[in-house]
């Protein structure tokens, strides 16, 4: 049995709960027969970085593959890990953060697992395609499930997440035009799930935080499990869902409001789009689907699993 070690910062948000990285990835790889361990990884600049101590701990685990959620400065010292294990970084913002951040990891790792990056950027650096592994955001039933029985929604429209970029102004537009938006940020993840479960619709804004263009956001793989998602466009959105059949697409607040009004007048249409989005997510977009598609890039011995059986046996999800 091969050993995979995740490098995570536990309870990094000072609210006595696990970091977002754990929410997204905890329990995903165990279902494929790997022996998985979780190692605490210090924030860059947090005390002295002890690469020898880290390597010693990883060796004691018998690590074959090490996965690091890289959302910080580069640690070139980590190249030492490659003396005994394969090292991969997961990059969630390597579209707008490529030049000043993501590309600098490339010389020190065996590959980049990318959510938003463009292969051409890596190719232009002379990086082989083998080192660029594209994936998509995924629903993790181990951490993201919650009772989503519909029909008793207390909130019409919500937004969960930071209020950066143009989000405050867009939310203000909704409110000015008569649609209140219940917002939540800097909170426990359980509170976010509760908000989605109590909402009829929830917003997915896609402009990145420095206002240079839209990008895929992780909530695209969270909201449709709980309620109907209203999302702005981002590159590759059609690879997640079919617009206006599995989620509501909009270009401006007027369009979003018009569509909300339509579904409020047509409850059967609402139920249909909610069920379609949720079914698409569970049948194609869980963490098991994503890793089932890319693990052979990390481990040449990996053989694909029947994901529907994992979901049924482990989570009671029938697809």
C-alpha positions as MATLAB code, in Angstrom:
seq = 'XXXXXXXXXXXXXXXXXXXXXXXXXXXXXXXXXXXXXXXXXXXXXXXXXXXXXXXXXXXXXXXXXXXXXXXXXXXXXXXXXXXXXXXXXXXXXXXXXXXXXXXXXXXXXXXXXXXXXXXXXXXXXXXXXXXXXXXXXXXXXXXXXXXXXXXXXXXXXXXXXXXXXXXXXXXXXXXXXXXXXXXXXXXXXXXXXXXXXXXXXXXXXXXXXXXXXXXXXXXXXXXXXXXXXXXXXXXXXXXXXXXXXXXXXXXXXXXXXXXXXXXXXXXXXXXXXXXXXXXXXXXXXXXXXXXXXXXXXXXXXXXXXXXXXXXXXXXXXXX';
ca = [
       0.000    0.000    0.000;
       1.459    3.346   -1.038;
       1.651    6.213    1.415;
       0.443    9.742    0.624;
       1.135   12.627    2.981;
      -0.792   15.910    2.848;
       0.935   19.049    4.109;
      -1.753   21.107    5.854;
      -1.996   23.846    8.431;
      -4.610   22.652   10.866;
      -6.848   25.199   12.578;
      -5.151   27.966   10.626;
      -8.153   30.292   10.840;
      -7.947   30.653   14.663;
     -11.537   29.458   15.056;
     -10.673   25.985   16.353;
     -11.661   24.262   13.126;
      -9.615   22.706   10.371;
      -8.271   24.764    7.493;
     -10.088   25.102    4.186;
      -7.505   22.814    2.601;
      -8.656   19.999    4.852;
     -12.323   20.692    4.096;
     -11.609   20.231    0.410;
      -9.376   17.178    0.614;
      -9.818   15.243    3.843;
     -10.726   11.598    3.288;
     -10.607   11.796   -0.503;
      -7.648    9.502   -1.142;
      -8.263    6.874    1.519;
     -11.143    5.496   -0.523;
      -8.696    4.533   -3.281;
      -6.694    2.275   -1.011;
      -3.892    4.671   -0.064;
      -2.485    4.973    3.410;
      -2.882    8.716    4.038;
      -1.281   10.889    6.699;
      -1.659   14.591    7.459;
       1.369   16.652    8.471;
       1.292   20.147    9.919;
       3.039   22.607    7.618;
       4.141   26.010    8.952;
       3.205   29.275    7.336;
       6.092   30.843    5.474;
       7.977   33.100    7.871;
       6.396   31.432   10.924;
       9.498   30.767   12.943;
      12.383   28.964   11.259;
      11.473   26.522    8.531;
      12.949   23.151    9.516;
      13.197   21.253    6.245;
      15.359   18.527    7.775;
      12.818   17.925   10.508;
       9.998   17.834    7.934;
      11.910   15.371    5.765;
      12.561   13.217    8.807;
       8.846   13.092    9.628;
       7.919   12.338    6.026;
      10.488    9.543    5.904;
       9.068    8.110    9.118;
       5.669    8.000    7.420;
       7.219    6.120    4.513;
       5.908    8.769    2.127;
       5.707    7.837   -1.539;
       3.797   10.971   -2.596;
       3.639   14.348   -0.825;
       0.864   16.845   -1.638;
       1.113   20.501   -0.652;
      -1.663   23.081   -0.972;
       0.602   25.928   -2.067;
      -0.990   29.260   -1.263;
       2.074   31.068   -0.046;
       5.674   31.920   -0.896;
       7.936   29.306   -2.441;
       9.973   26.924   -0.291;
      12.906   25.885   -2.521;
      14.191   23.807    0.409;
      11.334   21.403   -0.228;
      13.210   20.011   -3.198;
      14.918   17.781   -0.636;
      11.659   15.843   -0.328;
      12.145   14.634   -3.887;
      15.137   12.555   -2.736;
      12.677    9.985   -1.380;
       9.137   10.898   -2.547;
       7.250   12.597   -5.349;
       6.224   16.149   -4.488;
       3.203   17.922   -6.010;
       1.669   21.322   -5.293;
      -2.004   22.199   -5.692;
      -2.461   25.687   -7.149;
      -5.879   27.332   -7.001;
      -4.975   30.800   -8.313;
      -2.341   30.072  -10.935;
      -4.151   32.187  -13.493;
      -3.667   35.671  -12.016;
      -0.933   34.589   -9.571;
       1.157   32.734  -12.129;
       3.980   35.188  -12.840;
       4.588   36.345   -9.281;
       3.988   33.052   -7.530;
       2.924   29.794   -9.155;
       5.648   29.521  -11.778;
       8.353   29.804   -9.129;
       7.312   26.471   -7.619;
       7.931   24.609  -10.874;
      11.691   23.914  -10.507;
      11.266   22.386   -7.057;
       8.370   19.956   -7.511;
       7.469   16.952   -9.634;
       4.291   18.578  -10.893;
       1.563   21.179  -10.436;
      -2.064   20.198   -9.903;
      -3.881   23.230  -11.274;
      -7.461   24.454  -10.799;
      -7.346   27.683  -12.779;
      -4.047   27.740  -14.632;
      -3.451   27.850  -18.348;
      -1.253   25.130  -19.813;
       0.194   27.642  -22.285;
       1.754   29.594  -19.409;
       3.606   26.543  -18.182;
       4.459   25.463  -21.706;
       6.054   28.844  -22.417;
       8.413   28.217  -19.505;
       9.591   25.037  -21.176;
       7.736   22.846  -18.675;
       6.732   19.446  -19.975;
       3.019   18.694  -20.166;
       3.642   15.787  -17.828;
       4.287   18.261  -14.995;
       1.010   20.146  -15.522;
      -2.052   18.308  -14.182;
      -5.342   20.101  -14.669;
      -8.239   19.366  -12.346;
     -11.517   20.971  -11.287;
     -13.018   21.941   -7.949;
     -14.896   19.102   -6.314;
     -17.547   18.360   -3.725;
     -16.121   16.454   -0.758;
     -18.849   14.344    0.903;
     -16.564   13.759    3.899;
     -16.788   17.394    4.970;
     -19.420   19.170    2.858;
     -22.569   17.080    3.293;
     -25.538   18.503    5.163;
     -29.286   17.867    5.190;
     -30.558   19.735    2.134;
     -34.261   18.976    2.226;
     -35.850   21.787    0.232;
     -39.128   23.579    0.811;
     -38.456   25.365    4.076;
     -36.006   27.980    2.832;
     -35.821   31.055    5.073;
     -33.562   33.100    2.797;
     -34.236   34.074   -0.796;
     -30.700   34.952   -1.914;
     -27.345   34.557   -0.181;
     -23.628   34.971   -0.681;
     -20.924   33.154    1.277;
     -17.297   34.223    1.121;
     -15.032   37.236    1.230;
     -16.381   40.624    0.164;
     -13.442   41.652   -1.994;
     -13.214   42.594   -5.671;
     -16.548   43.971   -6.991;
     -18.725   41.878   -4.687;
     -19.826   44.667   -2.350;
     -21.000   46.836   -5.232;
     -22.897   43.972   -6.888;
     -24.582   43.033   -3.621;
     -25.521   46.701   -3.169;
     -27.068   46.644   -6.658;
     -29.263   43.671   -5.744;
     -30.410   45.436   -2.591;
     -31.088   48.717   -4.370;
     -33.254   46.820   -6.861;
     -35.326   45.184   -4.135;
     -33.575   41.824   -3.611;
     -31.840   41.466   -0.275;
     -28.673   39.364   -0.130;
     -27.872   37.558    3.109;
     -24.069   37.558    3.351;
     -21.667   35.633    5.539;
     -17.860   35.627    5.746;
     -15.079   35.026    8.257;
     -17.173   32.316    9.872;
     -17.264   28.621   10.631;
     -17.714   26.368    7.632;
     -20.746   24.797    9.308;
     -22.358   28.241    9.288;
     -21.766   28.538    5.542;
     -23.369   25.167    4.890;
     -26.345   26.149    7.027;
     -26.738   29.398    5.089;
     -26.731   27.568    1.750;
     -29.174   24.948    3.003;
     -31.583   27.682    4.143;
     -31.313   29.670    0.893;
     -33.377   29.311   -2.263;
     -30.547   30.752   -4.357;
     -26.893   31.529   -3.682;
     -24.469   33.710   -5.614;
     -21.170   32.730   -7.147;
     -19.309   35.866   -8.198;
     -16.291   35.084  -10.341;
     -14.171   38.248  -10.681;
     -10.776   37.584   -9.113;
      -9.606   39.587   -6.126;
      -7.394   41.949   -8.124;
     -10.130   42.721  -10.687;
      -8.238   41.491  -13.767;
     -10.797   38.942  -14.926;
     -13.116   36.092  -13.964;
     -11.893   32.813  -12.540;
     -13.412   29.571  -11.317;
     -14.242   29.636   -7.605;
     -14.446   26.655   -5.291;
     -18.066   27.380   -4.383;
     -19.037   26.171   -7.870;
     -18.622   22.680   -6.411;
     -20.387   23.455   -3.133;
     -23.522   25.516   -3.741;
     -25.413   23.143   -6.095;
     -25.440   20.410   -3.451;
     -27.380   22.708   -1.120;
     -29.409   25.015   -3.359;
     -29.655   26.663   -6.783;
     -26.500   28.488   -7.824;
     -26.502   31.841   -9.613;
     -23.112   32.256  -11.237;
     -21.326   34.737  -13.395;
     -19.332   33.342  -16.318;
     -15.830   31.948  -15.989;
     -13.623   30.083  -18.428;
     -14.604   26.414  -18.518;
     -17.944   26.819  -16.762;
     -19.561   24.471  -19.287;
     -17.255   21.699  -18.024;
     -19.013   21.920  -14.664;
     -22.697   22.501  -15.523;
     -25.035   23.368  -18.344;
     -26.131   27.014  -18.028;
     -29.785   27.617  -17.132;
     -30.457   23.884  -16.875;
     -28.183   22.973  -13.969;
     -27.516   26.454  -12.591;
     -28.653   30.014  -13.313;
     -26.182   32.072  -15.313;
     -26.196   35.862  -15.314;
     -24.162   38.744  -16.701;
     -25.647   41.527  -14.559;
     -27.952   41.989  -11.598;
     -30.988   42.801  -13.760;
     -30.689   39.463  -15.549;
     -30.221   37.616  -12.264;
     -33.285   39.264  -10.723;
     -35.433   38.522  -13.772;
     -34.457   34.860  -13.592;
     -35.123   34.675   -9.866;
     -38.585   36.106  -10.476;
     -39.218   33.487  -13.165;
     -38.334   30.593  -10.876;
     -40.319   32.080   -8.006;
     -43.390   32.045  -10.258;
     -42.619   28.547  -11.555;
     -41.791   26.254   -8.631;
     -41.651   23.162  -10.840;
     -38.926   24.799  -12.906;
     -37.110   25.648   -9.685;
     -37.225   22.062   -8.463;
     -36.039   20.858  -11.840;
     -32.960   23.106  -11.978;
     -32.049   22.360   -8.358;
     -32.253   18.597   -8.859;
     -30.368   18.793  -12.173;
     -27.508   20.793  -10.679;
     -27.250   18.586   -7.628;
     -27.340   15.396   -9.694;
     -24.661   16.706  -12.042;
     -22.446   17.546   -9.079;
     -22.856   14.168   -7.395;
     -22.600   12.127  -10.594;
     -19.543   13.857  -12.061;
     -18.075   16.389   -9.632;
     -17.083   14.818   -6.314;
     -13.541   14.606   -4.996;
     -13.569   10.923   -5.912;
     -14.333   11.726   -9.545;
     -11.511   14.269   -9.717;
      -8.853   12.109   -8.093;
      -9.995    9.053  -10.020;
      -9.126   10.992  -13.181;
      -5.694   12.265  -12.162;
      -4.133    9.762   -9.742;
      -2.556    7.789  -12.565;
      -0.543   10.942  -13.320;
       0.921   10.758   -9.809;
       1.022    6.991   -9.413;
       1.544    4.841  -12.530;
       0.262    1.810  -10.595;
      -3.136    3.390   -9.924;
      -6.159    1.646  -11.419;
      -9.458    3.501  -11.641;
     -12.250    2.753   -9.172;
     -16.024    2.605   -9.479;
     -16.845    5.990   -7.961;
     -20.575    5.276   -7.780;
     -19.801    2.346   -5.475;
     -17.623    4.515   -3.230;
     -20.371    7.126   -2.953;
     -22.997    4.481   -2.167;
     -20.964    2.449    0.322;
     -19.201    5.317    2.073;
     -21.818    8.088    1.988;
     -25.167    6.572    1.061;
     -25.246    8.640   -2.138;
     -26.987    6.910   -5.039;
     -26.197    8.144   -8.538;
];
